[in-house]
Amino acid sequence: SSTRRNNGNVCSKINNLILTLNLFPTIPRTTNEHELMSQTLSTRLFLVLLIIIMTILLLYTSLVNITNTVIVKTPTVEKYLELYSKFPETLSCPCSAISISYGKFFLMDYTLHQVCSSDFVNDEWINYLTTHINFVWYLWNRFDFRLISGETFRGIKILCELLETTISQSLNQFYSDEYISGFLLPSGLLESQTKAFLAQFRTSTTNSFLVSLSLVRDTVQTNAVFSAKVTNYELYYHSNHVHMDPNTYNSCYCSLSSACIIQSSIYDDNSHKLKVFTVPGMYAGCYIIESLLASTFECFYNETCITRLRSFYQSNQTLQITPLNSSLPSLYSVNSTMQEMVNNLMIEEWNAIINYSNYFGECNPIQCTYSYQTRNDVIYIVTTLIGLVGGLITTLKIIVPRFIRIIRRRKVETNTGAPSLPLREQFTNFYEKFNLFPSIPPTTNEHELRNQKISTRLFVILLVLIMTILLLYTSLTNITRTVVIEKPTVETYLNLYSKYPQTLTCPCSTISINYGDILSIQYSFHQVCTSDFIRQDWISFLNFFNSPLYAHFKDFLLMGPQVFQGLRSFCLTIKAIIDNNMDKFYKNQYISAYVIPLNLFQSEVSLLNNQFRTSLIADYLLSLSLIHETTDGNALQSVQMTNYELYKRGDAISVRPSTYDNCSCTYSSSCLIQSAFYNYTNHTITFSVPGINVGCYFTEALLLSNLQCFYSKTCVNHLKSLYTWMGDIEISQIDALFPSLYTVNSSVQELINQLMIEEWNLNIMYNQYYSECSPLRCTYSYQARNDAIYIITTLVGLIGGLITILKIVVPRFVALFRRYVLKRSQVNPEVSIIGN
């Protein structure tokens, strides 16, 4: 019962405390019931509002999800991998070096087809094939494998070495190229990107090699270079002159195509027309390299076939030859042609090795950041509430009592109906009684009361004055306002850039972008490249060797096929070169850390396009010049004897340089005259072909020719009429009215100097660039004045501290000042001594 009584007393005391609690007592304490009730109501409203607001703040800070960002300084590769396994979506590690040479973290190994390391490319085997045959006898049968076997395997050896050199040089270039990455990439993404680059490297290296090989092959065919093995043309005598006729392989003329081939065989030593052994997979043709590319190695996988083949060579030499191993894993079959293998650089396997630790070390991230969703901890919640409660109490203490007083005053006036004093008298009474610094207990000292009133008035004046100054300052001052736009669209960016070009910045999430993703280039060729004049049936129509006539060596009858083969070769080779280089160009990286404005982007891309075209033209002309200079420098014999004439002198064949208008091919390969048709009996000119020249080499003469005849229907028809034994063929002339960069009289060299291109069309894809750049946010800043909300929150934030400072300073200042003034105003009496 005593415990119950004690509990009852405690409850009673708490109840009394709640009922009598007064946080807003007057000084001195009032006995007015109305005032006491106002103070009690103010206390209760104050506590209710304080509890409600603090509860709301507590719930908000406790339950709201926040993004917690963590920074890890100088991470190791092990730490990075650990963090990536936990926070793959948010982990970000900026590289201190954004460009890294591939060679510092990437190694590529490769394996060539086994033939390149076999006995068949050794000098012993090649010497064996070339030193144990009767060359003089075998000149009578160009199809005999023994005639070309040594050169065939020397060609295999050269191709293997050339491919090895090409791949090695391309790899060295690839290793020196820069891998661009602003942020550290995870190993999986780095591996996938590097494999993509490897595929690009293989494609571009292969295409470059094949285009270069094709350029050489086409030039050799166009110039009709004579093979010493007599595989493309045969020598014969006519009226003590030496002439050449094109060989045929299965009704295919070497004058029309370098790809004519026939199965290669061994022929009987006594009857050179009787086949005794057909070499499986091997072919003979106009040029050894052409027949080699069409051949397979199936015989050389078979030891029986090799033994059988060696039995036809006149040698007792013992030479150990190991067949190719058909059981080895290979991309190619036993029946794969050399061309199929060369199309893949004869590579069996590529092995890419990525050293992620080296990549990490080169990237060298100074720090990594990652973020995760969580709730505020207890310390944060407590410190936040403590930081807010002081200002909240001060604000409520100012507002609540006045709010209650106003409400209750109106209520009293309404209930009593008592007349209110005039407003002026109310203000005068309030002004006389207003005291913010009453003493406790209340003083009756006039001096002290005067100090309190002066302090109150000075306090109010200073508070109003300072708040006015702050109001004016925050209202009128210009500030730099920064705005962040999350995930802006390209339309938003362009709109912002039109308004804030100086301050708008949008960091790219991807800083390196393939050219192919942001631009495309189309081009159109000169009409001749799509005309009837490069059709194979037109070139075959011009084949003089279907004619029974004997032609002068400068006759268009002889050079006609080469003219159009040359044009065809230029068109096809240039297209392949442009496409190959364009493919490599598209894979180059455009680097931009921030979104580039449209006008600047267009200028940069146009400049890149111009540089690409200039470089492409320069590289092609250099390659073409190198081949021409090499051909001329080696004085390679043209089968049409356009550079050197073969003639019979006694039992020997002698050589003398051809001349064109007193210009000798010994001194210059650019000697030329206008091409014409000649009377086959007296060698007088019957028709000069407008614009077409003949010279030491067909390509040199073609480059200095123009196509004016082929713009004229009359000229084309007259040209056709001179081939009476060939019947007729439908050929349309080139359209002279078609819009063109070139004139009718433009030389082929002028066309070649522009890659025979009529028009380049550059398509700049800014929207695609923006999408690839993919800015996560844009920021811009501008000058503005503070808005009303900012002004109010600033003043509210300052007023509490300002009031506290003024309450401390003002009363003390007034007291000291008045004490000093009173001392100065006191009069000290003067004492005078008057002498008697």
mmCIF file of C-alpha atoms in Angstrom, residues 408-620:
data_model
loop_
_atom_site.group_PDB
_atom_site.id
_atom_site.type_symbol
_atom_site.label_atom_id
_atom_site.label_comp_id
_atom_site.label_asym_id
_atom_site.label_seq_id
_atom_site.Cartn_x
_atom_site.Cartn_y
_atom_site.Cartn_z
ATOM 1 C CA ARG A 408 -6.705 35.398 -27.051
ATOM 2 C CA ARG A 409 -6.745 39.207 -27.255
ATOM 3 C CA ARG A 410 -9.165 39.102 -30.172
ATOM 4 C CA LYS A 411 -11.273 36.595 -28.328
ATOM 5 C CA VAL A 412 -11.441 38.740 -25.183
ATOM 6 C CA GLU A 413 -12.318 41.838 -27.138
ATOM 7 C CA THR A 414 -15.051 39.946 -28.920
ATOM 8 C CA ASN A 415 -16.502 38.499 -25.692
ATOM 9 C CA THR A 416 -16.415 41.668 -23.597
ATOM 10 C CA GLY A 417 -17.280 44.136 -26.286
ATOM 11 C CA ALA A 418 -14.992 46.630 -24.479
ATOM 12 C CA PRO A 419 -13.945 49.532 -26.613
ATOM 13 C CA SER A 420 -10.293 49.382 -27.588
ATOM 14 C CA LEU A 421 -7.932 52.280 -27.188
ATOM 15 C CA PRO A 422 -6.947 54.246 -30.263
ATOM 16 C CA LEU A 423 -4.117 52.725 -32.154
ATOM 17 C CA ARG A 424 -1.855 55.704 -31.406
ATOM 18 C CA GLU A 425 -2.382 55.343 -27.679
ATOM 19 C CA GLN A 426 -1.802 51.594 -27.896
ATOM 20 C CA PHE A 427 1.489 52.192 -29.704
ATOM 21 C CA THR A 428 2.511 54.889 -27.160
ATOM 22 C CA ASN A 429 1.765 52.591 -24.237
ATOM 23 C CA PHE A 430 3.615 49.716 -25.892
ATOM 24 C CA TYR A 431 6.577 51.968 -26.673
ATOM 25 C CA GLU A 432 6.781 53.231 -23.067
ATOM 26 C CA LYS A 433 6.557 49.773 -21.538
ATOM 27 C CA PHE A 434 8.569 47.791 -24.138
ATOM 28 C CA ASN A 435 11.652 46.392 -22.422
ATOM 29 C CA LEU A 436 13.725 43.515 -23.776
ATOM 30 C CA PHE A 437 16.279 43.652 -20.984
ATOM 31 C CA PRO A 438 14.360 43.626 -17.670
ATOM 32 C CA SER A 439 16.363 42.894 -14.552
ATOM 33 C CA ILE A 440 15.534 40.048 -12.196
ATOM 34 C CA PRO A 441 14.102 40.997 -9.766
ATOM 35 C CA PRO A 442 12.604 44.063 -11.412
ATOM 36 C CA THR A 443 14.446 47.222 -10.482
ATOM 37 C CA THR A 444 12.960 50.552 -9.468
ATOM 38 C CA ASN A 445 16.214 52.414 -10.090
ATOM 39 C CA GLU A 446 15.493 55.096 -12.653
ATOM 40 C CA HIS A 447 19.017 54.893 -14.060
ATOM 41 C CA GLU A 448 18.786 51.147 -14.573
ATOM 42 C CA LEU A 449 15.319 51.387 -16.088
ATOM 43 C CA ARG A 450 16.599 54.091 -18.423
ATOM 44 C CA ASN A 451 19.509 51.815 -19.465
ATOM 45 C CA GLN A 452 17.120 48.963 -20.227
ATOM 46 C CA LYS A 453 14.837 51.112 -22.377
ATOM 47 C CA ILE A 454 17.744 52.661 -24.266
ATOM 48 C CA SER A 455 19.225 49.173 -24.800
ATOM 49 C CA THR A 456 15.868 47.936 -26.069
ATOM 50 C CA ARG A 457 15.503 50.800 -28.528
ATOM 51 C CA LEU A 458 19.139 50.530 -29.678
ATOM 52 C CA PHE A 459 18.727 46.768 -30.008
ATOM 53 C CA VAL A 460 15.644 47.181 -32.182
ATOM 54 C CA ILE A 461 17.271 49.890 -34.286
ATOM 55 C CA LEU A 462 20.449 47.857 -34.831
ATOM 56 C CA LEU A 463 18.475 44.685 -35.537
ATOM 57 C CA VAL A 464 16.259 46.430 -38.074
ATOM 58 C CA LEU A 465 19.223 48.259 -39.611
ATOM 59 C CA ILE A 466 21.409 45.147 -39.913
ATOM 60 C CA MET A 467 18.547 43.031 -41.224
ATOM 61 C CA THR A 468 17.739 45.759 -43.744
ATOM 62 C CA ILE A 469 21.357 45.845 -44.885
ATOM 63 C CA LEU A 470 21.419 42.062 -45.146
ATOM 64 C CA LEU A 471 18.126 42.130 -47.000
ATOM 65 C CA LEU A 472 19.433 44.682 -49.498
ATOM 66 C CA TYR A 473 22.745 42.860 -49.880
ATOM 67 C CA THR A 474 21.221 39.450 -50.489
ATOM 68 C CA SER A 475 18.586 40.972 -52.790
ATOM 69 C CA LEU A 476 20.841 43.108 -54.945
ATOM 70 C CA THR A 477 24.127 41.237 -55.086
ATOM 71 C CA ASN A 478 24.897 39.170 -58.214
ATOM 72 C CA ILE A 479 25.867 35.569 -57.605
ATOM 73 C CA THR A 480 27.149 32.780 -59.865
ATOM 74 C CA ARG A 481 24.517 30.095 -59.883
ATOM 75 C CA THR A 482 25.538 26.610 -61.040
ATOM 76 C CA VAL A 483 22.916 24.245 -62.409
ATOM 77 C CA VAL A 484 23.321 20.492 -62.889
ATOM 78 C CA ILE A 485 21.211 18.687 -65.493
ATOM 79 C CA GLU A 486 21.152 14.906 -65.097
ATOM 80 C CA LYS A 487 21.255 12.728 -68.243
ATOM 81 C CA PRO A 488 20.593 15.517 -70.745
ATOM 82 C CA THR A 489 19.387 14.683 -74.252
ATOM 83 C CA VAL A 490 21.139 16.078 -77.312
ATOM 84 C CA GLU A 491 18.253 18.533 -77.785
ATOM 85 C CA THR A 492 18.673 19.726 -74.200
ATOM 86 C CA TYR A 493 22.416 20.110 -74.715
ATOM 87 C CA LEU A 494 22.016 22.131 -77.917
ATOM 88 C CA ASN A 495 19.430 24.364 -76.250
ATOM 89 C CA LEU A 496 21.692 24.937 -73.230
ATOM 90 C CA TYR A 497 24.712 25.591 -75.446
ATOM 91 C CA SER A 498 22.805 28.274 -77.349
ATOM 92 C CA LYS A 499 22.211 30.062 -74.014
ATOM 93 C CA TYR A 500 25.365 29.287 -72.010
ATOM 94 C CA PRO A 501 28.176 28.572 -74.512
ATOM 95 C CA GLN A 502 30.924 29.873 -72.222
ATOM 96 C CA THR A 503 30.122 27.874 -69.084
ATOM 97 C CA LEU A 504 28.368 24.700 -70.257
ATOM 98 C CA THR A 505 30.388 21.533 -69.618
ATOM 99 C CA CYS A 506 29.244 17.938 -70.083
ATOM 100 C CA PRO A 507 31.845 15.248 -69.225
ATOM 101 C CA CYS A 508 31.676 12.197 -71.509
ATOM 102 C CA SER A 509 31.224 8.817 -69.887
ATOM 103 C CA THR A 510 33.114 7.372 -72.899
ATOM 104 C CA ILE A 511 36.084 9.504 -73.923
ATOM 105 C CA SER A 512 37.244 7.464 -76.956
ATOM 106 C CA ILE A 513 34.861 6.785 -79.841
ATOM 107 C CA ASN A 514 35.509 5.033 -83.145
ATOM 108 C CA TYR A 515 35.449 7.366 -86.138
ATOM 109 C CA GLY A 516 33.038 4.935 -87.756
ATOM 110 C CA ASP A 517 30.469 5.722 -85.072
ATOM 111 C CA ILE A 518 30.486 9.457 -85.708
ATOM 112 C CA LEU A 519 31.066 9.836 -89.444
ATOM 113 C CA SER A 520 30.663 8.041 -92.739
ATOM 114 C CA ILE A 521 32.303 8.712 -96.087
ATOM 115 C CA GLN A 522 30.802 7.941 -99.475
ATOM 116 C CA TYR A 523 32.519 8.471 -102.774
ATOM 117 C CA SER A 524 31.803 8.167 -106.486
ATOM 118 C CA PHE A 525 34.284 7.188 -109.204
ATOM 119 C CA HIS A 526 34.947 8.705 -112.582
ATOM 120 C CA GLN A 527 32.572 7.311 -115.203
ATOM 121 C CA VAL A 528 35.260 5.161 -116.782
ATOM 122 C CA CYS A 529 35.257 2.890 -113.693
ATOM 123 C CA THR A 530 31.638 1.952 -114.318
ATOM 124 C CA SER A 531 31.805 2.099 -118.108
ATOM 125 C CA ASP A 532 31.812 -0.630 -120.748
ATOM 126 C CA PHE A 533 35.502 0.002 -121.399
ATOM 127 C CA ILE A 534 36.666 -2.028 -118.392
ATOM 128 C CA ARG A 535 34.389 -4.990 -119.108
ATOM 129 C CA GLN A 536 36.246 -8.230 -119.677
ATOM 130 C CA ASP A 537 34.355 -8.944 -122.916
ATOM 131 C CA TRP A 538 35.549 -5.589 -124.342
ATOM 132 C CA ILE A 539 39.154 -6.401 -123.391
ATOM 133 C CA SER A 540 38.780 -9.831 -125.016
ATOM 134 C CA PHE A 541 37.289 -8.167 -128.121
ATOM 135 C CA LEU A 542 40.518 -6.161 -128.517
ATOM 136 C CA ASN A 543 42.765 -9.232 -128.341
ATOM 137 C CA PHE A 544 44.993 -8.826 -131.395
ATOM 138 C CA PHE A 545 46.305 -12.362 -131.131
ATOM 139 C CA ASN A 546 43.033 -13.626 -132.570
ATOM 140 C CA SER A 547 44.121 -11.785 -135.746
ATOM 141 C CA PRO A 548 46.176 -13.346 -138.560
ATOM 142 C CA LEU A 549 47.909 -9.982 -139.150
ATOM 143 C CA TYR A 550 51.389 -9.032 -138.092
ATOM 144 C CA ALA A 551 51.389 -5.733 -136.221
ATOM 145 C CA HIS A 552 53.988 -3.089 -135.589
ATOM 146 C CA PHE A 553 55.153 -3.182 -131.935
ATOM 147 C CA LYS A 554 53.807 0.373 -131.429
ATOM 148 C CA ASP A 555 50.450 -0.539 -132.925
ATOM 149 C CA PHE A 556 47.299 -0.049 -130.823
ATOM 150 C CA LEU A 557 46.375 -3.567 -131.913
ATOM 151 C CA LEU A 558 49.065 -4.840 -129.585
ATOM 152 C CA MET A 559 48.560 -2.472 -126.699
ATOM 153 C CA GLY A 560 44.740 -2.199 -126.740
ATOM 154 C CA PRO A 561 44.060 -4.923 -124.167
ATOM 155 C CA GLN A 562 46.757 -3.535 -121.862
ATOM 156 C CA VAL A 563 45.252 -0.020 -121.993
ATOM 157 C CA PHE A 564 41.907 -1.204 -120.712
ATOM 158 C CA GLN A 565 43.364 -3.820 -118.403
ATOM 159 C CA GLY A 566 45.341 -0.953 -116.881
ATOM 160 C CA LEU A 567 42.229 1.172 -116.459
ATOM 161 C CA ARG A 568 40.357 -1.785 -114.994
ATOM 162 C CA SER A 569 43.260 -2.486 -112.631
ATOM 163 C CA PHE A 570 43.423 1.153 -111.503
ATOM 164 C CA CYS A 571 39.692 1.240 -110.789
ATOM 165 C CA LEU A 572 39.548 -2.064 -108.881
ATOM 166 C CA THR A 573 42.796 -1.560 -106.975
ATOM 167 C CA ILE A 574 41.969 1.994 -105.957
ATOM 168 C CA LYS A 575 38.523 0.892 -104.757
ATOM 169 C CA ALA A 576 40.098 -1.888 -102.685
ATOM 170 C CA ILE A 577 42.675 0.544 -101.254
ATOM 171 C CA ILE A 578 40.030 3.145 -100.387
ATOM 172 C CA ASP A 579 37.752 0.569 -98.747
ATOM 173 C CA ASN A 580 40.631 -0.979 -96.800
ATOM 174 C CA ASN A 581 41.978 2.359 -95.582
ATOM 175 C CA MET A 582 38.491 3.589 -94.826
ATOM 176 C CA ASP A 583 37.912 0.524 -92.690
ATOM 177 C CA LYS A 584 41.105 1.287 -90.743
ATOM 178 C CA PHE A 585 40.177 4.976 -90.559
ATOM 179 C CA TYR A 586 36.782 4.124 -89.092
ATOM 180 C CA LYS A 587 38.510 2.172 -86.322
ATOM 181 C CA ASN A 588 40.652 5.140 -85.236
ATOM 182 C CA GLN A 589 39.690 6.758 -81.949
ATOM 183 C CA TYR A 590 38.149 10.208 -81.585
ATOM 184 C CA ILE A 591 39.106 11.497 -78.141
ATOM 185 C CA SER A 592 36.926 13.957 -76.250
ATOM 186 C CA ALA A 593 36.661 14.189 -72.466
ATOM 187 C CA TYR A 594 33.732 16.597 -72.785
ATOM 188 C CA VAL A 595 30.910 16.981 -75.289
ATOM 189 C CA ILE A 596 32.216 18.987 -78.238
ATOM 190 C CA PRO A 597 29.862 21.718 -79.518
ATOM 191 C CA LEU A 598 28.267 21.022 -82.889
ATOM 192 C CA ASN A 599 30.134 23.682 -84.876
ATOM 193 C CA LEU A 600 33.535 22.709 -83.441
ATOM 194 C CA PHE A 601 32.752 19.013 -83.910
ATOM 195 C CA GLN A 602 31.870 19.576 -87.565
ATOM 196 C CA SER A 603 35.131 21.490 -88.112
ATOM 197 C CA GLU A 604 37.246 18.779 -86.448
ATOM 198 C CA VAL A 605 35.583 15.931 -88.334
ATOM 199 C CA SER A 606 35.939 17.795 -91.640
ATOM 200 C CA LEU A 607 39.637 18.273 -90.884
ATOM 201 C CA LEU A 608 40.014 14.553 -90.105
ATOM 202 C CA ASN A 609 38.304 13.705 -93.389
ATOM 203 C CA ASN A 610 40.619 16.012 -95.339
ATOM 204 C CA GLN A 611 43.689 14.535 -93.625
ATOM 205 C CA PHE A 612 42.469 11.022 -94.436
ATOM 206 C CA ARG A 613 41.991 11.842 -98.118
ATOM 207 C CA THR A 614 45.352 13.602 -98.386
ATOM 208 C CA SER A 615 47.187 10.752 -96.674
ATOM 209 C CA LEU A 616 45.370 8.124 -98.740
ATOM 210 C CA ILE A 617 46.282 9.800 -102.032
ATOM 211 C CA ALA A 618 49.906 10.338 -100.983
ATOM 212 C CA ASP A 619 50.340 6.720 -99.856
ATOM 213 C CA TYR A 620 48.834 5.297 -103.042
#
